[in-house]
Amino acid sequence: MRVFTACLGSETNTFSPILCGRDAFEGNFYAPPGQHPDHPTLYSGPMMALRRRKREGGNWDIVEGLSTFATTGGIVTRAVYEEYRDAILDQLKAAMPVDFVALGLHGAMVADGYEDCEGDLLRRVREIVGPKVKVGAELDLHCNLTPAMVEYADVLVPYKESPHIDVLERGEELVQILADATIGKTKPVMSVFDCRMVTSSPTTREPMKSFVARMQALEGKDGVLSVSLVHCFGMNDVPDMGYKVIVVTDDRKAEGDALAKKLGHEIYRMRREIGMTFLSVEEAIDKALAAAKGPVVLADGADNSGGGAASDSTWFIRALQKRGVRDACIGPLWDPIAVKMCFAAGEGGELQLRFGAKMNANSGEPIDAKVKVTRLLKDAWQTFGEAKDPMGDTAAIEIDGIAVVLNTLRTQAFGVDLFTNLGIDPAKKRVVVVKSHNHFFAAFSKIATEVHRTTAPGPLPLDYSKVPYKRLKRPIWPLDPDPLGLD
Ligand SMILES: [Zn+2]
């Protein structure tokens, strides 16, 4: 079996000011054709599944194209998207004839001039391979499924889990379905149900956890090949954003449609239970001050760089100052210029500094204050599980009893050592504010007396009813109360 595979992805927050250019891809992950490392990456599930089959002695001829992806950011520049897309298409043309195509994509990538990059790429792939060759893609669960993606692909398999722990399993699932279809064992057809809703629902909690188990239990019988739920990326302002159910059946379109609708209605009826709740900045500080003992950890998820935010908003610092909270720390706050000034002042130095709120229109006002530089660290890092996450050159400053970690490489809070490496002990603070949505939790929950998730203005407001969508198709919950009329 001769197969072409490649990976291209970025999760586009169309409200983010962080333009996604070549550096965003090549600085994050970039492997020329055939040079993807042996360990799996976020979008290489199909490639890893194909390599495994070949390694285990199957008669596989695998042509690996380009693999590159950026972390979540703003719109991808047109030139960079077209260059990567055309490189993959040229590699596919050179590989022809192939038996099937299995791509690793995100599914919510927007480039300048391309609102649906994956639909565009799949259409061009289809033009090259013709109607008979099977084409499929593994997608991130936070994809925004469009009619073009469904039209030009035979099979789409998003991750079922959030956090995404099943990249390899879904790659296997996709490759198995494509391989079976190629030898004529099955005839996969996709059924999609649009739930007309947007929320954010981790699958580690009920009732989502059981829903994932139910989807998997339906697979492999009654002609059902694959069942998945698209969770969408709510900060991607495109017409087709929203929760959708995908059912792939073995040539049983009517049954697939009925099952997708049944599951879609189930999710819709649970829509108020599956999301997360967030406190406002003021409510969060109230909670922290009411706690008998610290540290109370407040997650500033609206300014999470992992979701495309700048990580430089000043809402929390201002609120802490206003409430006179002196025993607090906050980080990492991305401000390369301010870090440079702090390095000029030196450790122990005092300077008049303007910092924060440089990138987003709604990040608050910059802070202008006399600050003390308490620690400087070149090429700092923090721990994230087994990995070391680079933070760039870093400065710890103190302002009105609040310790702030300023950094130069935009990243979110993962490990407690983002503070301790700079001489700040968050365990001894009353309030700890982290610029992160979810990934801080494993490390910081160990030192916290309480953890609260918050929302604030910024490119990730987390409360979808307040996002100023312009392109999104209506009606959709929670902007509209009951779009499917099932209440
Ligand atoms: Zn995702």
Short mmCIF file of C-alpha atoms and ligand atoms in Angstrom, two decimals:
data_model
loop_
_atom_site.label_atom_id
_atom_site.label_comp_id
_atom_site.label_asym_id
_atom_site.label_seq_id
_atom_site.Cartn_x
_atom_site.Cartn_y
_atom_site.Cartn_z
CA MET A 1 0.00 0.00 0.00
CA ARG A 2 1.46 3.35 -1.03
CA VAL A 3 0.35 6.17 1.25
CA PHE A 4 1.03 9.89 1.49
CA THR A 5 1.04 11.63 4.89
CA ALA A 6 1.88 15.14 6.13
CA CYS A 7 1.02 17.44 9.07
CA LEU A 8 0.04 21.09 9.06
CA GLY A 9 -1.65 22.91 11.89
CA SER A 10 -2.32 25.99 13.92
CA GLU A 11 -5.22 26.82 16.21
CA THR A 12 -6.23 30.31 15.17
CA ASN A 13 -7.66 32.75 17.68
CA THR A 14 -9.02 35.31 15.23
CA PHE A 15 -9.17 37.87 18.07
CA SER A 16 -5.48 37.48 18.95
CA PRO A 17 -2.96 40.20 18.04
CA ILE A 18 -0.14 37.61 17.83
CA LEU A 19 0.29 37.26 14.06
CA CYS A 20 1.30 33.73 13.13
CA GLY A 21 4.21 33.84 10.67
CA ARG A 22 7.15 31.62 9.80
CA ASP A 23 8.73 31.91 13.26
CA ALA A 24 5.54 30.67 14.90
CA PHE A 25 5.79 27.42 12.91
CA GLU A 26 9.52 26.90 12.62
CA GLY A 27 10.16 27.95 16.22
CA ASN A 28 7.53 25.50 17.43
CA PHE A 29 7.73 22.37 15.25
CA TYR A 30 9.10 21.97 11.75
CA ALA A 31 10.32 18.78 10.08
CA PRO A 32 11.09 18.61 6.34
CA PRO A 33 9.76 15.56 4.43
CA GLY A 34 10.91 12.31 6.02
CA GLN A 35 12.55 14.04 8.97
CA HIS A 36 9.79 13.87 11.54
CA PRO A 37 11.38 12.45 14.70
CA ASP A 38 10.38 9.03 16.01
CA HIS A 39 8.42 10.38 18.97
CA PRO A 40 4.84 11.42 18.34
CA THR A 41 3.87 15.08 18.11
CA LEU A 42 0.45 16.70 18.32
CA TYR A 43 -0.49 16.18 14.66
CA SER A 44 1.56 13.15 13.68
CA GLY A 45 -0.92 10.46 14.79
CA PRO A 46 -1.49 9.17 11.22
CA MET A 47 2.26 9.25 10.42
CA MET A 48 3.07 7.28 13.59
CA ALA A 49 0.32 4.74 12.83
CA LEU A 50 1.71 4.24 9.31
CA ARG A 51 5.28 3.90 10.54
CA ARG A 52 4.16 1.30 13.08
CA ARG A 53 2.47 -0.77 10.37
CA LYS A 54 5.58 -0.65 8.19
CA ARG A 55 7.85 -1.50 11.14
CA GLU A 56 5.71 -4.50 11.98
CA GLY A 57 6.34 -5.95 8.56
CA GLY A 58 3.39 -4.86 6.48
CA ASN A 59 3.86 -4.14 2.80
CA TRP A 60 3.76 -0.36 3.21
CA ASP A 61 5.37 2.29 1.07
CA ILE A 62 4.98 5.52 3.05
CA VAL A 63 5.75 8.91 1.56
CA GLU A 64 6.11 11.48 4.32
CA GLY A 65 5.66 15.11 3.39
CA LEU A 66 6.23 18.27 5.43
CA SER A 67 5.27 18.36 9.12
CA THR A 68 4.91 21.74 10.78
CA PHE A 69 2.63 23.37 13.31
CA ALA A 70 2.45 26.52 15.38
CA THR A 71 1.03 26.93 18.88
CA THR A 72 -2.23 28.81 19.21
CA GLY A 73 -1.97 32.35 17.94
CA GLY A 74 -3.59 34.88 15.66
CA ILE A 75 -4.19 34.73 11.90
CA VAL A 76 -1.57 32.87 9.85
CA THR A 77 0.09 35.06 7.23
CA ARG A 78 -1.02 34.34 3.70
CA ALA A 79 2.46 33.80 2.29
CA VAL A 80 3.42 31.27 4.95
CA TYR A 81 0.17 29.27 4.66
CA GLU A 82 0.40 29.16 0.87
CA GLU A 83 4.04 28.14 0.98
CA TYR A 84 3.45 25.21 3.37
CA ARG A 85 0.23 24.17 1.60
CA ASP A 86 1.86 24.22 -1.83
CA ALA A 87 4.89 22.34 -0.53
CA ILE A 88 2.61 19.54 0.72
CA LEU A 89 0.65 19.52 -2.55
CA ASP A 90 3.85 19.35 -4.61
CA GLN A 91 5.11 16.49 -2.44
CA LEU A 92 1.82 14.67 -2.99
CA LYS A 93 2.01 15.22 -6.78
CA ALA A 94 5.51 13.79 -6.80
CA ALA A 95 4.34 10.78 -4.79
CA MET A 96 1.45 9.90 -7.14
CA PRO A 97 -0.02 7.40 -7.67
CA VAL A 98 -0.95 6.72 -4.03
CA ASP A 99 -3.55 4.35 -2.55
CA PHE A 100 -4.68 6.76 0.13
CA VAL A 101 -3.82 10.05 1.87
CA ALA A 102 -3.80 10.43 5.68
CA LEU A 103 -3.12 13.95 6.99
CA GLY A 104 -2.61 15.35 10.49
CA LEU A 105 -4.37 18.73 10.71
CA HIS A 106 -5.77 20.97 13.41
CA GLY A 107 -9.01 22.00 11.75
CA ALA A 108 -9.30 25.56 13.08
CA MET A 109 -6.58 27.30 11.09
CA VAL A 110 -7.41 30.66 9.53
CA ALA A 111 -4.96 32.45 7.25
CA ASP A 112 -5.15 35.89 5.71
CA GLY A 113 -7.52 35.30 2.76
CA TYR A 114 -8.44 31.74 3.87
CA GLU A 115 -11.17 31.35 6.45
CA ASP A 116 -11.07 27.54 6.12
CA CYS A 117 -7.47 26.45 5.52
CA GLU A 118 -8.22 22.75 5.99
CA GLY A 119 -11.16 22.86 3.55
CA ASP A 120 -8.89 24.59 1.06
CA LEU A 121 -6.09 22.06 1.52
CA LEU A 122 -8.40 19.02 1.33
CA ARG A 123 -10.06 20.39 -1.83
CA ARG A 124 -6.67 20.73 -3.51
CA VAL A 125 -5.63 17.26 -2.34
CA ARG A 126 -8.83 15.87 -3.83
CA GLU A 127 -8.10 17.62 -7.14
CA ILE A 128 -4.73 15.87 -7.29
CA VAL A 129 -5.79 12.34 -6.27
CA GLY A 130 -9.20 12.26 -7.98
CA PRO A 131 -12.53 10.95 -6.63
CA LYS A 132 -11.54 7.30 -5.99
CA VAL A 133 -8.45 7.58 -3.77
CA LYS A 134 -9.44 7.73 -0.09
CA VAL A 135 -8.50 10.95 1.72
CA GLY A 136 -8.69 11.37 5.48
CA ALA A 137 -7.40 13.53 8.30
CA GLU A 138 -6.98 13.35 12.04
CA LEU A 139 -8.15 16.62 13.58
CA ASP A 140 -7.82 18.37 16.91
CA LEU A 141 -11.02 18.11 18.94
CA HIS A 142 -11.03 21.93 18.92
CA CYS A 143 -11.47 22.05 15.16
CA ASN A 144 -14.23 23.92 13.39
CA LEU A 145 -15.73 21.49 10.96
CA THR A 146 -16.77 23.05 7.63
CA PRO A 147 -18.87 21.68 4.75
CA ALA A 148 -15.76 21.78 2.53
CA MET A 149 -13.78 19.57 4.91
CA VAL A 150 -16.60 17.03 4.97
CA GLU A 151 -17.06 17.21 1.19
CA TYR A 152 -13.44 16.66 0.17
CA ALA A 153 -12.42 14.11 2.82
CA ASP A 154 -13.75 10.56 3.06
CA VAL A 155 -13.02 10.25 6.78
CA LEU A 156 -12.30 12.79 9.52
CA VAL A 157 -11.32 11.61 12.99
CA PRO A 158 -10.91 14.25 15.71
CA TYR A 159 -9.37 13.45 19.10
CA LYS A 160 -12.01 12.29 21.55
CA GLU A 161 -10.19 13.48 24.67
CA SER A 162 -9.48 16.93 26.08
CA PRO A 163 -6.69 17.22 27.28
CA HIS A 164 -5.54 15.44 24.10
CA ILE A 165 -4.14 12.15 25.35
CA ASP A 166 -5.39 10.07 22.41
CA VAL A 167 -3.46 11.51 19.43
CA LEU A 168 -1.93 8.10 18.62
CA GLU A 169 -5.15 6.11 19.08
CA ARG A 170 -7.04 8.42 16.74
CA GLY A 171 -4.24 8.21 14.17
CA GLU A 172 -4.58 4.41 14.31
CA GLU A 173 -8.35 4.69 13.98
CA LEU A 174 -8.06 6.91 10.90
CA VAL A 175 -5.43 4.78 9.16
CA GLN A 176 -7.39 1.57 9.82
CA ILE A 177 -10.57 3.01 8.30
CA LEU A 178 -8.69 4.35 5.25
CA ALA A 179 -6.79 1.10 4.72
CA ASP A 180 -9.96 -1.04 4.98
CA ALA A 181 -11.77 1.28 2.56
CA THR A 182 -8.88 1.17 0.10
CA ILE A 183 -9.00 -2.62 -0.19
CA GLY A 184 -12.80 -2.48 -0.56
CA LYS A 185 -13.55 -4.04 2.84
CA THR A 186 -15.71 -1.05 3.83
CA LYS A 187 -17.31 2.03 2.25
CA PRO A 188 -17.01 4.80 4.84
CA VAL A 189 -19.57 7.61 4.73
CA MET A 190 -19.69 10.55 7.13
CA SER A 191 -22.76 11.88 8.91
CA VAL A 192 -22.51 15.21 10.71
CA PHE A 193 -24.91 16.80 13.19
CA ASP A 194 -24.52 20.47 14.07
CA CYS A 195 -25.35 21.02 17.77
CA ARG A 196 -25.56 24.85 17.38
CA MET A 197 -23.63 25.48 20.60
CA VAL A 198 -20.23 26.61 21.84
CA THR A 199 -18.69 25.92 25.22
CA SER A 200 -15.52 24.41 26.66
CA SER A 201 -15.81 20.96 28.21
CA PRO A 202 -12.86 18.88 29.39
CA THR A 203 -13.48 15.15 29.03
CA THR A 204 -11.87 14.38 32.38
CA ARG A 205 -15.07 15.40 34.17
CA GLU A 206 -18.61 14.01 34.14
CA PRO A 207 -20.86 13.94 32.22
CA MET A 208 -18.35 14.29 29.35
CA LYS A 209 -16.20 11.40 30.53
CA SER A 210 -19.09 8.95 30.21
CA PHE A 211 -20.11 10.46 26.89
CA VAL A 212 -16.66 9.66 25.45
CA ALA A 213 -16.99 6.08 26.70
CA ARG A 214 -20.44 5.83 25.10
CA MET A 215 -19.14 7.06 21.75
CA GLN A 216 -16.41 4.42 21.81
CA ALA A 217 -18.83 1.68 22.81
CA LEU A 218 -20.88 2.39 19.67
CA GLU A 219 -17.90 1.76 17.38
CA GLY A 220 -17.21 -1.55 15.69
CA LYS A 221 -20.82 -2.77 15.55
CA ASP A 222 -23.97 -2.12 13.49
CA GLY A 223 -21.78 -0.73 10.71
CA VAL A 224 -20.49 2.13 12.87
CA LEU A 225 -16.78 2.75 12.16
CA SER A 226 -16.10 5.92 14.18
CA VAL A 227 -18.00 8.33 16.44
CA SER A 228 -16.63 11.65 17.64
CA LEU A 229 -17.61 15.00 19.06
CA VAL A 230 -16.05 18.19 17.71
CA HIS A 231 -15.67 20.66 20.61
CA CYS A 232 -14.76 23.60 18.32
CA PHE A 233 -12.44 26.48 19.17
CA GLY A 234 -14.64 29.27 20.45
CA MET A 235 -12.16 32.04 19.69
CA ASN A 236 -12.20 31.21 16.00
CA ASP A 237 -14.74 33.63 14.51
CA VAL A 238 -15.78 31.69 11.40
CA PRO A 239 -19.30 30.83 10.18
CA ASP A 240 -19.05 27.09 10.94
CA MET A 241 -17.67 27.25 14.48
CA GLY A 242 -19.52 25.06 16.99
CA TYR A 243 -20.01 21.60 18.53
CA LYS A 244 -20.68 18.87 15.99
CA VAL A 245 -21.06 15.10 16.07
CA ILE A 246 -19.33 13.02 13.38
CA VAL A 247 -20.46 9.45 12.76
CA VAL A 248 -18.63 7.38 10.15
CA THR A 249 -20.56 4.31 9.02
CA ASP A 250 -19.93 1.53 6.55
CA ASP A 251 -22.27 2.79 3.83
CA ARG A 252 -25.22 3.37 6.19
CA LYS A 253 -25.85 7.06 5.70
CA ALA A 254 -29.42 7.14 7.05
CA GLU A 255 -28.49 5.23 10.23
CA GLY A 256 -25.38 7.43 10.64
CA ASP A 257 -27.45 10.60 10.30
CA ALA A 258 -29.93 9.33 12.90
CA LEU A 259 -27.18 8.38 15.36
CA ALA A 260 -25.34 11.71 14.91
CA LYS A 261 -28.60 13.56 15.59
CA LYS A 262 -29.40 11.45 18.65
CA LEU A 263 -25.95 12.04 20.17
CA GLY A 264 -26.05 15.72 19.18
CA HIS A 265 -29.34 16.18 21.01
CA GLU A 266 -27.84 14.49 24.08
CA ILE A 267 -24.92 16.92 24.14
CA TYR A 268 -27.22 19.87 23.50
CA ARG A 269 -29.39 18.93 26.46
CA MET A 270 -26.26 18.77 28.66
CA ARG A 271 -24.89 22.10 27.39
CA ARG A 272 -25.38 23.98 30.67
CA GLU A 273 -23.65 21.25 32.71
CA ILE A 274 -20.55 20.46 30.64
CA GLY A 275 -18.92 23.89 30.57
CA MET A 276 -16.65 25.43 33.18
CA THR A 277 -17.60 28.38 35.36
CA PHE A 278 -15.40 31.42 35.82
CA LEU A 279 -15.20 34.20 38.40
CA SER A 280 -14.66 37.84 37.48
CA VAL A 281 -11.40 39.44 38.66
CA GLU A 282 -13.18 41.15 41.57
CA GLU A 283 -15.08 38.00 42.61
CA ALA A 284 -11.83 36.03 42.52
CA ILE A 285 -10.04 38.51 44.77
CA ASP A 286 -13.03 38.47 47.15
CA LYS A 287 -12.67 34.69 47.41
CA ALA A 288 -8.94 34.93 48.01
CA LEU A 289 -9.34 37.52 50.75
CA ALA A 290 -12.12 35.51 52.39
CA ALA A 291 -9.96 32.37 52.57
CA ALA A 292 -8.69 31.50 56.04
CA LYS A 293 -5.31 30.53 54.70
CA GLY A 294 -3.31 31.04 51.52
CA PRO A 295 -2.12 30.63 48.96
CA VAL A 296 -5.25 30.97 46.89
CA VAL A 297 -4.39 30.39 43.24
CA LEU A 298 -6.30 32.42 40.67
CA ALA A 299 -5.99 31.37 37.03
CA ASP A 300 -6.11 34.28 34.61
CA GLY A 301 -7.36 32.09 31.77
CA ALA A 302 -8.44 35.06 29.66
CA ASP A 303 -4.77 35.97 29.23
CA ASN A 304 -3.49 32.46 28.52
CA SER A 305 -0.82 32.44 25.83
CA GLY A 306 -1.81 28.82 25.12
CA GLY A 307 -5.09 30.16 23.73
CA GLY A 308 -3.46 32.92 21.69
CA ALA A 309 -3.43 35.72 24.28
CA ALA A 310 -0.42 37.97 24.79
CA SER A 311 -0.09 37.13 28.50
CA ASP A 312 0.51 40.77 29.31
CA SER A 313 -2.82 42.06 30.67
CA THR A 314 -2.78 44.15 33.82
CA TRP A 315 -6.33 43.66 35.17
CA PHE A 316 -5.21 41.54 38.12
CA ILE A 317 -2.25 43.70 39.14
CA ARG A 318 -4.46 46.80 39.15
CA ALA A 319 -7.21 45.04 41.09
CA LEU A 320 -4.73 43.72 43.68
CA GLN A 321 -3.21 47.22 44.05
CA LYS A 322 -6.64 48.80 44.41
CA ARG A 323 -7.66 46.31 47.11
CA GLY A 324 -4.34 46.81 48.91
CA VAL A 325 -3.33 43.13 48.65
CA ARG A 326 0.41 43.15 49.31
CA ASP A 327 1.18 39.49 49.74
CA ALA A 328 0.77 38.31 46.15
CA CYS A 329 2.69 37.12 43.13
CA ILE A 330 1.78 37.00 39.44
CA GLY A 331 3.35 35.54 36.34
CA PRO A 332 4.53 35.03 33.74
CA LEU A 333 3.79 38.43 32.24
CA TRP A 334 5.24 38.78 28.73
CA ASP A 335 7.10 42.05 28.25
CA PRO A 336 10.51 41.76 26.52
CA ILE A 337 11.10 45.52 26.56
CA ALA A 338 10.48 45.81 30.30
CA VAL A 339 12.80 42.84 30.94
CA LYS A 340 15.54 44.67 29.02
CA MET A 341 15.09 47.72 31.23
CA CYS A 342 15.27 45.55 34.35
CA PHE A 343 18.53 43.98 33.14
CA ALA A 344 19.88 47.52 32.63
CA ALA A 345 18.94 48.38 36.22
CA GLY A 346 20.50 45.17 37.58
CA GLU A 347 19.53 42.99 40.54
CA GLY A 348 18.56 45.13 43.52
CA GLY A 349 18.14 48.14 41.26
CA GLU A 350 15.13 50.42 41.32
CA LEU A 351 13.68 52.02 38.24
CA GLN A 352 10.66 53.83 36.90
CA LEU A 353 9.14 51.17 34.65
CA ARG A 354 6.24 50.94 32.23
CA PHE A 355 5.19 47.33 31.82
CA GLY A 356 2.31 45.18 30.54
CA ALA A 357 -0.71 45.75 28.29
CA LYS A 358 1.24 46.33 25.10
CA MET A 359 -0.33 43.88 22.65
CA ASN A 360 -4.10 43.63 23.07
CA ALA A 361 -6.60 46.44 22.67
CA ASN A 362 -8.36 45.10 25.78
CA SER A 363 -5.47 44.16 28.08
CA GLY A 364 -5.97 47.12 30.41
CA GLU A 365 -3.55 50.02 30.79
CA PRO A 366 0.20 49.60 31.17
CA ILE A 367 1.50 49.93 34.74
CA ASP A 368 3.78 52.94 35.34
CA ALA A 369 5.55 52.61 38.66
CA LYS A 370 8.78 52.71 40.55
CA VAL A 371 9.72 49.03 40.84
CA LYS A 372 12.47 47.06 42.53
CA VAL A 373 14.30 44.36 40.54
CA THR A 374 14.63 41.44 42.96
CA ARG A 375 16.11 38.78 40.64
CA LEU A 376 17.31 38.43 37.04
CA LEU A 377 17.70 35.15 35.19
CA LYS A 378 19.00 34.56 31.67
CA ASP A 379 17.33 31.73 29.68
CA ALA A 380 14.95 30.84 32.47
CA TRP A 381 12.65 27.81 32.31
CA GLN A 382 9.84 26.19 34.21
CA THR A 383 8.84 22.58 34.65
CA PHE A 384 5.86 21.11 32.79
CA GLY A 385 5.50 17.45 33.63
CA GLU A 386 8.71 15.86 32.37
CA ALA A 387 9.52 18.80 30.11
CA LYS A 388 11.35 22.07 30.63
CA ASP A 389 9.45 24.99 29.19
CA PRO A 390 11.70 27.89 28.14
CA MET A 391 10.70 31.35 29.37
CA GLY A 392 13.56 33.40 27.92
CA ASP A 393 15.36 36.08 29.91
CA THR A 394 13.31 36.82 33.00
CA ALA A 395 13.07 39.52 35.66
CA ALA A 396 11.33 39.42 39.04
CA ILE A 397 10.13 42.82 40.17
CA GLU A 398 8.25 44.07 43.19
CA ILE A 399 5.55 46.69 43.16
CA ASP A 400 3.42 47.52 46.25
CA GLY A 401 4.19 44.12 47.79
CA ILE A 402 3.23 42.26 44.61
CA ALA A 403 5.96 40.14 43.03
CA VAL A 404 5.73 40.02 39.23
CA VAL A 405 7.65 37.68 36.93
CA LEU A 406 8.31 39.38 33.59
CA ASN A 407 9.57 37.23 30.72
CA THR A 408 10.69 37.45 27.10
CA LEU A 409 9.44 34.17 25.56
CA ARG A 410 5.64 34.25 25.57
CA THR A 411 4.40 31.21 27.47
CA GLN A 412 1.81 30.24 30.07
CA ALA A 413 2.23 29.22 33.71
CA PHE A 414 3.03 25.52 34.01
CA GLY A 415 5.27 24.96 37.05
CA VAL A 416 5.68 26.51 40.50
CA ASP A 417 9.36 26.96 39.64
CA LEU A 418 8.45 29.79 37.29
CA PHE A 419 8.41 31.71 40.61
CA THR A 420 10.84 29.78 42.82
CA ASN A 421 13.65 29.94 40.22
CA LEU A 422 13.41 33.70 40.64
CA GLY A 423 13.46 33.65 44.43
CA ILE A 424 9.70 34.02 44.93
CA ASP A 425 7.98 31.39 47.09
CA PRO A 426 4.33 31.20 46.00
CA ALA A 427 3.57 28.75 48.83
CA LYS A 428 4.11 31.62 51.27
CA LYS A 429 1.89 34.12 49.42
CA ARG A 430 -1.74 34.86 50.12
CA VAL A 431 -2.71 35.23 46.45
CA VAL A 432 -0.99 33.65 43.44
CA VAL A 433 -2.17 34.73 39.98
CA VAL A 434 -1.10 32.52 37.08
CA LYS A 435 -1.40 33.33 33.38
CA SER A 436 -2.86 29.97 32.36
CA HIS A 437 -6.20 28.28 31.78
CA ASN A 438 -5.69 24.62 32.58
CA HIS A 439 -2.06 23.50 32.42
CA PHE A 440 -1.06 25.24 35.68
CA PHE A 441 -3.36 22.99 37.64
CA ALA A 442 -1.24 19.89 38.18
CA ALA A 443 1.62 21.81 39.80
CA PHE A 444 -0.17 24.69 41.51
CA SER A 445 -3.04 22.67 42.99
CA LYS A 446 -0.39 20.96 45.16
CA ILE A 447 0.45 24.21 47.00
CA ALA A 448 -2.96 25.94 46.85
CA THR A 449 -5.56 26.06 49.60
CA GLU A 450 -8.09 27.01 46.90
CA VAL A 451 -7.96 27.29 43.09
CA HIS A 452 -10.31 29.56 41.15
CA ARG A 453 -10.63 29.99 37.40
CA THR A 454 -11.36 33.50 36.30
CA THR A 455 -12.24 35.51 33.27
CA ALA A 456 -11.32 39.06 32.34
CA PRO A 457 -11.35 41.19 29.20
CA GLY A 458 -8.83 40.14 26.56
CA PRO A 459 -8.65 37.99 23.44
CA LEU A 460 -9.89 34.95 25.42
CA PRO A 461 -12.86 36.15 27.47
CA LEU A 462 -13.97 32.51 28.17
CA ASP A 463 -17.59 33.63 28.48
CA TYR A 464 -18.73 32.94 24.93
CA SER A 465 -21.91 34.96 25.31
CA LYS A 466 -19.68 38.07 25.47
CA VAL A 467 -17.40 37.37 22.49
CA PRO A 468 -17.95 39.98 19.75
CA TYR A 469 -18.37 37.49 16.88
CA LYS A 470 -18.88 38.95 13.43
CA ARG A 471 -18.65 35.93 11.13
CA LEU A 472 -20.26 33.21 13.26
CA LYS A 473 -23.57 31.81 11.95
CA ARG A 474 -26.53 32.38 14.29
CA PRO A 475 -28.47 31.17 16.16
CA ILE A 476 -25.96 29.48 18.46
CA TRP A 477 -26.03 28.90 22.23
CA PRO A 478 -25.16 30.71 24.55
CA LEU A 479 -25.58 33.79 22.35
CA ASP A 480 -29.09 32.55 21.57
CA PRO A 481 -31.01 30.68 24.28
CA ASP A 482 -32.36 27.58 22.49
CA PRO A 483 -31.33 27.30 18.83
CA LEU A 484 -32.52 23.69 18.44
CA GLY A 485 -35.83 24.39 20.20
CA LEU A 486 -35.48 21.45 22.59
CA ASP A 487 -35.87 23.24 25.96
ZN ZN B 1 -7.21 21.22 21.12
#
